[in-house]
PDB file of C-alpha atoms in Angstrom:
ATOM      1  CA  MET A   1     -10.655  22.617  10.346  1.00 55.00           C
ATOM      2  CA  SER A   2      -7.285  24.213  11.053  1.00 66.00           C
ATOM      3  CA  GLU A   3      -4.674  24.808   8.373  1.00 78.00           C
ATOM      4  CA  ASN A   4      -2.651  21.950   9.901  1.00 85.00           C
ATOM      5  CA  GLN A   5      -5.323  19.324   9.248  1.00 87.00           C
ATOM      6  CA  PHE A   6      -6.308  17.703   5.994  1.00 88.00           C
ATOM      7  CA  VAL A   7      -9.368  15.709   5.061  1.00 90.00           C
ATOM      8  CA  TYR A   8      -9.296  13.221   2.208  1.00 93.00           C
ATOM      9  CA  GLU A   9     -12.288  11.488   0.689  1.00 95.00           C
ATOM     10  CA  PRO A  10     -11.667   8.032  -0.755  1.00 97.00           C
ATOM     11  CA  ILE A  11     -11.852   7.894  -4.548  1.00 98.00           C
ATOM     12  CA  GLY A  12     -12.743   4.221  -4.406  1.00 98.00           C
ATOM     13  CA  VAL A  13     -12.223   0.962  -2.582  1.00 98.00           C
ATOM     14  CA  ILE A  14      -9.699  -1.858  -2.959  1.00 97.00           C
ATOM     15  CA  ARG A  15     -11.131  -5.386  -2.825  1.00 97.00           C
ATOM     16  CA  THR A  16      -8.733  -8.227  -2.001  1.00 94.00           C
ATOM     17  CA  PRO A  17      -8.811 -11.835  -0.775  1.00 92.00           C
ATOM     18  CA  PHE A  18      -7.407 -10.728   2.617  1.00 90.00           C
ATOM     19  CA  GLU A  19     -10.115 -10.282   5.261  1.00 90.00           C
ATOM     20  CA  SER A  20      -7.629  -9.129   7.929  1.00 83.00           C
ATOM     21  CA  PRO A  21      -3.995  -8.039   8.048  1.00 79.00           C
ATOM     22  CA  ASP A  22      -3.047 -11.248   9.862  1.00 77.00           C
ATOM     23  CA  GLY A  23      -1.415 -13.610   7.340  1.00 75.00           C
ATOM     24  CA  MET A  24      -1.467 -11.394   4.243  1.00 75.00           C
ATOM     25  CA  PRO A  25       1.710 -10.586   2.271  1.00 71.00           C
ATOM     26  CA  ILE A  26       3.721  -7.753   3.803  1.00 66.00           C
ATOM     27  CA  GLN A  27       4.647  -6.269   0.411  1.00 64.00           C
ATOM     28  CA  PRO A  28       3.381  -6.745  -3.164  1.00 63.00           C
ATOM     29  CA  VAL A  29       6.344  -9.004  -4.030  1.00 65.00           C
ATOM     30  CA  GLY A  30       5.180 -11.353  -1.264  1.00 60.00           C
ATOM     31  CA  ASP A  31       2.428 -12.749  -3.488  1.00 69.00           C
ATOM     32  CA  ALA A  32       2.651 -11.570  -7.095  1.00 70.00           C
ATOM     33  CA  ALA A  33      -0.430 -13.664  -7.954  1.00 74.00           C
ATOM     34  CA  ALA A  34      -2.705 -12.078  -5.314  1.00 85.00           C
ATOM     35  CA  GLU A  35      -5.401 -10.359  -7.345  1.00 93.00           C
ATOM     36  CA  GLY A  36      -7.182  -7.212  -6.271  1.00 95.00           C
ATOM     37  CA  THR A  37      -9.996  -5.174  -7.718  1.00 97.00           C
ATOM     38  CA  ILE A  38     -10.055  -1.421  -7.502  1.00 98.00           C
ATOM     39  CA  GLY A  39     -13.492   0.078  -7.817  1.00 97.00           C
ATOM     40  CA  LEU A  40     -13.597   3.820  -8.405  1.00 97.00           C
ATOM     41  CA  ARG A  41     -16.425   6.095  -7.395  1.00 98.00           C
ATOM     42  CA  GLU A  42     -18.344   7.343 -10.403  1.00 97.00           C
ATOM     43  CA  ALA A  43     -17.043  10.899 -10.029  1.00 98.00           C
ATOM     44  CA  TYR A  44     -13.458   9.693 -10.676  1.00 98.00           C
ATOM     45  CA  VAL A  45     -13.936   7.169 -13.504  1.00 98.00           C
ATOM     46  CA  ASP A  46     -12.763   9.576 -16.238  1.00 97.00           C
ATOM     47  CA  GLY A  47      -9.417   9.747 -14.424  1.00 97.00           C
ATOM     48  CA  LEU A  48      -8.675   6.152 -15.492  1.00 97.00           C
ATOM     49  CA  LYS A  49      -8.300   7.231 -19.134  1.00 97.00           C
ATOM     50  CA  ASP A  50      -4.905   6.066 -20.485  1.00 97.00           C
ATOM     51  CA  LEU A  51      -3.913   4.149 -17.324  1.00 97.00           C
ATOM     52  CA  ASN A  52      -4.165   0.918 -19.342  1.00 95.00           C
ATOM     53  CA  GLY A  53      -0.974   1.943 -21.190  1.00 95.00           C
ATOM     54  CA  PHE A  54       1.084   1.327 -18.031  1.00 97.00           C
ATOM     55  CA  THR A  55       2.135  -2.051 -16.655  1.00 96.00           C
ATOM     56  CA  HIS A  56       2.188  -0.932 -13.000  1.00 96.00           C
ATOM     57  CA  CYS A  57       0.639   1.709 -10.800  1.00 97.00           C
ATOM     58  CA  ILE A  58       1.144   3.116  -7.320  1.00 96.00           C
ATOM     59  CA  LEU A  59      -1.821   2.859  -4.974  1.00 97.00           C
ATOM     60  CA  LEU A  60      -2.095   5.278  -2.066  1.00 97.00           C
ATOM     61  CA  TYR A  61      -4.588   4.214   0.562  1.00 95.00           C
ATOM     62  CA  HIS A  62      -5.701   4.519   4.165  1.00 94.00           C
ATOM     63  CA  PHE A  63      -4.639   1.791   6.621  1.00 88.00           C
ATOM     64  CA  HIS A  64      -8.187   1.342   7.928  1.00 88.00           C
ATOM     65  CA  GLU A  65      -7.453  -1.883   9.835  1.00 80.00           C
ATOM     66  CA  SER A  66      -4.321  -0.637  11.590  1.00 77.00           C
ATOM     67  CA  GLY A  67      -4.381  -0.261  15.366  1.00 71.00           C
ATOM     68  CA  ASP A  68      -4.860   3.115  17.026  1.00 76.00           C
ATOM     69  CA  ALA A  69      -1.363   3.333  18.520  1.00 74.00           C
ATOM     70  CA  THR A  70       1.187   5.451  16.679  1.00 80.00           C
ATOM     71  CA  PRO A  71       4.555   4.399  18.103  1.00 81.00           C
ATOM     72  CA  LEU A  72       7.607   6.113  16.676  1.00 90.00           C
ATOM     73  CA  GLU A  73       9.600   2.892  17.079  1.00 87.00           C
ATOM     74  CA  VAL A  74       8.286  -0.464  15.867  1.00 80.00           C
ATOM     75  CA  GLU A  75       9.486  -4.023  15.378  1.00 79.00           C
ATOM     76  CA  PRO A  76       9.059  -4.485  11.613  1.00 75.00           C
ATOM     77  CA  PHE A  77       8.070  -7.812  10.073  1.00 70.00           C
ATOM     78  CA  LEU A  78      11.547  -8.283   8.564  1.00 69.00           C
ATOM     79  CA  ASP A  79      13.578  -7.644  11.701  1.00 72.00           C
ATOM     80  CA  ASP A  80      13.823  -8.621  15.364  1.00 77.00           C
ATOM     81  CA  GLY A  81      14.931  -5.171  16.523  1.00 83.00           C
ATOM     82  CA  ARG A  82      13.078  -1.924  16.998  1.00 88.00           C
ATOM     83  CA  ARG A  83      13.335   0.610  14.176  1.00 84.00           C
ATOM     84  CA  GLY A  84      12.107   4.141  13.696  1.00 85.00           C
ATOM     85  CA  VAL A  85       8.662   4.012  12.061  1.00 85.00           C
ATOM     86  CA  PHE A  86       9.858   6.219   9.192  1.00 87.00           C
ATOM     87  CA  ALA A  87      12.550   3.621   8.374  1.00 83.00           C
ATOM     88  CA  THR A  88       9.849   0.947   7.966  1.00 79.00           C
ATOM     89  CA  ARG A  89       6.678   0.233   6.004  1.00 76.00           C
ATOM     90  CA  ALA A  90       4.724  -0.495   9.202  1.00 78.00           C
ATOM     91  CA  PRO A  91       0.988   0.283   8.960  1.00 80.00           C
ATOM     92  CA  GLN A  92       0.839   2.052  12.325  1.00 81.00           C
ATOM     93  CA  ARG A  93       1.991   5.547  11.451  1.00 84.00           C
ATOM     94  CA  PRO A  94       1.183   9.114  12.503  1.00 88.00           C
ATOM     95  CA  ASN A  95      -0.833   9.414   9.262  1.00 89.00           C
ATOM     96  CA  ARG A  96      -2.032   5.968   8.200  1.00 90.00           C
ATOM     97  CA  ILE A  97      -1.170   6.307   4.524  1.00 93.00           C
ATOM     98  CA  GLY A  98      -0.115   3.158   2.705  1.00 92.00           C
ATOM     99  CA  LEU A  99       1.617   2.723  -0.635  1.00 93.00           C
ATOM    100  CA  SER A 100       1.801  -0.311  -2.919  1.00 93.00           C
ATOM    101  CA  VAL A 101       3.230  -0.737  -6.398  1.00 93.00           C
ATOM    102  CA  VAL A 102       1.059  -3.282  -8.203  1.00 94.00           C
ATOM    103  CA  GLU A 103       0.848  -4.769 -11.693  1.00 95.00           C
ATOM    104  CA  ILE A 104      -2.103  -3.656 -13.803  1.00 97.00           C
ATOM    105  CA  GLU A 105      -3.978  -6.605 -15.268  1.00 97.00           C
ATOM    106  CA  SER A 106      -6.806  -4.609 -16.877  1.00 97.00           C
ATOM    107  CA  VAL A 107      -8.650  -1.296 -16.810  1.00 98.00           C
ATOM    108  CA  THR A 108     -12.345  -1.276 -17.720  1.00 95.00           C
ATOM    109  CA  ASP A 109     -15.066   1.246 -16.967  1.00 92.00           C
ATOM    110  CA  ASP A 110     -14.770   1.988 -13.219  1.00 96.00           C
ATOM    111  CA  THR A 111     -12.547  -1.004 -12.371  1.00 97.00           C
ATOM    112  CA  VAL A 112      -8.833  -1.751 -12.322  1.00 98.00           C
ATOM    113  CA  ILE A 113      -7.739  -5.369 -11.808  1.00 98.00           C
ATOM    114  CA  VAL A 114      -4.258  -5.634 -10.287  1.00 97.00           C
ATOM    115  CA  ASN A 115      -1.827  -8.371  -9.288  1.00 94.00           C
ATOM    116  CA  GLY A 116       0.523  -8.365  -6.328  1.00 91.00           C
ATOM    117  CA  ILE A 117      -1.930  -6.721  -3.937  1.00 92.00           C
ATOM    118  CA  ASP A 118      -0.968  -6.570  -0.264  1.00 89.00           C
ATOM    119  CA  VAL A 119      -3.824  -4.752   1.465  1.00 91.00           C
ATOM    120  CA  VAL A 120      -6.862  -5.730   3.495  1.00 92.00           C
ATOM    121  CA  ASP A 121     -10.207  -6.112   1.739  1.00 95.00           C
ATOM    122  CA  ARG A 122     -12.298  -2.938   1.536  1.00 97.00           C
ATOM    123  CA  THR A 123      -9.294  -0.623   1.952  1.00 96.00           C
ATOM    124  CA  PRO A 124     -10.199   3.009   1.164  1.00 97.00           C
ATOM    125  CA  LEU A 125      -8.290   4.191  -1.925  1.00 98.00           C
ATOM    126  CA  LEU A 126      -6.895   7.744  -1.833  1.00 98.00           C
ATOM    127  CA  ASP A 127      -5.089   7.949  -5.177  1.00 98.00           C
ATOM    128  CA  ILE A 128      -3.658   6.038  -8.140  1.00 98.00           C
ATOM    129  CA  LYS A 129      -0.452   7.114  -9.872  1.00 97.00           C
ATOM    130  CA  PRO A 130       1.274   5.490 -12.837  1.00 97.00           C
ATOM    131  CA  PHE A 131       4.556   3.786 -11.987  1.00 94.00           C
ATOM    132  CA  VAL A 132       7.314   5.242 -14.159  1.00 93.00           C
ATOM    133  CA  PRO A 133      10.750   3.649 -13.592  1.00 90.00           C
ATOM    134  CA  ASP A 134      12.608   6.740 -14.838  1.00 88.00           C
ATOM    135  CA  PHE A 135      10.817   8.799 -12.174  1.00 87.00           C
ATOM    136  CA  ASP A 136      10.356   6.268  -9.388  1.00 83.00           C
ATOM    137  CA  VAL A 137      13.541   4.174  -9.303  1.00 81.00           C
ATOM    138  CA  PRO A 138      16.771   5.914  -8.255  1.00 77.00           C
ATOM    139  CA  SER A 139      19.894   4.740 -10.081  1.00 82.00           C
ATOM    140  CA  ASP A 140      21.828   3.513  -7.015  1.00 79.00           C
ATOM    141  CA  PRO A 141      19.584   3.143  -3.946  1.00 73.00           C
ATOM    142  CA  ASP A 142      20.696   1.815  -0.560  1.00 74.00           C
ATOM    143  CA  THR A 143      18.095  -0.048   1.495  1.00 68.00           C
ATOM    144  CA  GLY A 144      19.623   0.523   4.942  1.00 75.00           C
ATOM    145  CA  TRP A 145      18.828  -2.131   7.533  1.00 66.00           C
ATOM    146  CA  LEU A 146      16.593  -3.992   5.042  1.00 63.00           C
ATOM    147  CA  THR A 147      19.589  -5.212   3.035  1.00 63.00           C
ATOM    148  CA  ALA A 148      19.993  -8.132   5.452  1.00 55.00           C
ATOM    149  CA  SER A 149      16.321  -9.106   5.102  1.00 54.00           C
ATOM    150  CA  GLU A 150      15.759  -8.949   1.342  1.00 52.00           C
ATOM    151  CA  SER A 151      15.747 -12.720   0.839  1.00 51.00           C
ATOM    152  CA  THR A 152      12.790 -13.223   3.208  1.00 56.00           C
ATOM    153  CA  ILE A 153      10.352 -10.651   1.801  1.00 53.00           C
ATOM    154  CA  GLU A 154       8.614 -13.124  -0.532  1.00 54.00           C
ATOM    155  CA  SER A 155       7.913 -15.650   2.232  1.00 55.00           C
ATOM    156  CA  LYS A 156       7.089 -13.288   5.104  1.00 57.00           C
ATOM    157  CA  ARG A 157       3.453 -12.772   6.104  1.00 58.00           C
ATOM    158  CA  ALA A 158       1.916 -10.190   8.387  1.00 59.00           C
ATOM    159  CA  ASP A 159       1.132 -11.157  11.949  1.00 61.00           C
ATOM    160  CA  ARG A 160      -0.865  -9.449  14.686  1.00 57.00           C
ATOM    161  CA  ARG A 161       1.813  -6.969  15.812  1.00 52.00           C
ATOM    162  CA  PHE A 162       0.163  -3.907  14.201  1.00 53.00           C
ATOM    163  CA  LEU A 163      -3.494  -4.705  14.944  1.00 51.00           C
TER     164      LEU A 163
END
């Protein structure tokens, strides 16, 4: 392996009610009641200690059901125009790393139950980080082109454009 390549092993798997990307919420706020189960591999279970003191966590995962193409311009779900992939949350990316902020329902043994999940069933989990508003929420953010689309996020569902 060259110094410009990285290999990550999943630390677990995310189980959800969504068998394919088609029709699932496009962001966690799209279905706050959608429950997911995170199962950690035994080697990582001790890392869950103290996570139950947080209300939310950040999941980093591999977009395993995303298509093979890696366009640098895409038509995002919340827009009719083409945007640079790095100005979107599109699943087709040069490195298929996804991020979701979800609500923690419970942490027991090797399992974390979360609400507001927006990933396909059996998604490989790369990491879990606690969500800390003082660290993770800037005081005065601007959402660029998304400002015009904010009211439709809750009702928008994924379609086949990134399969």
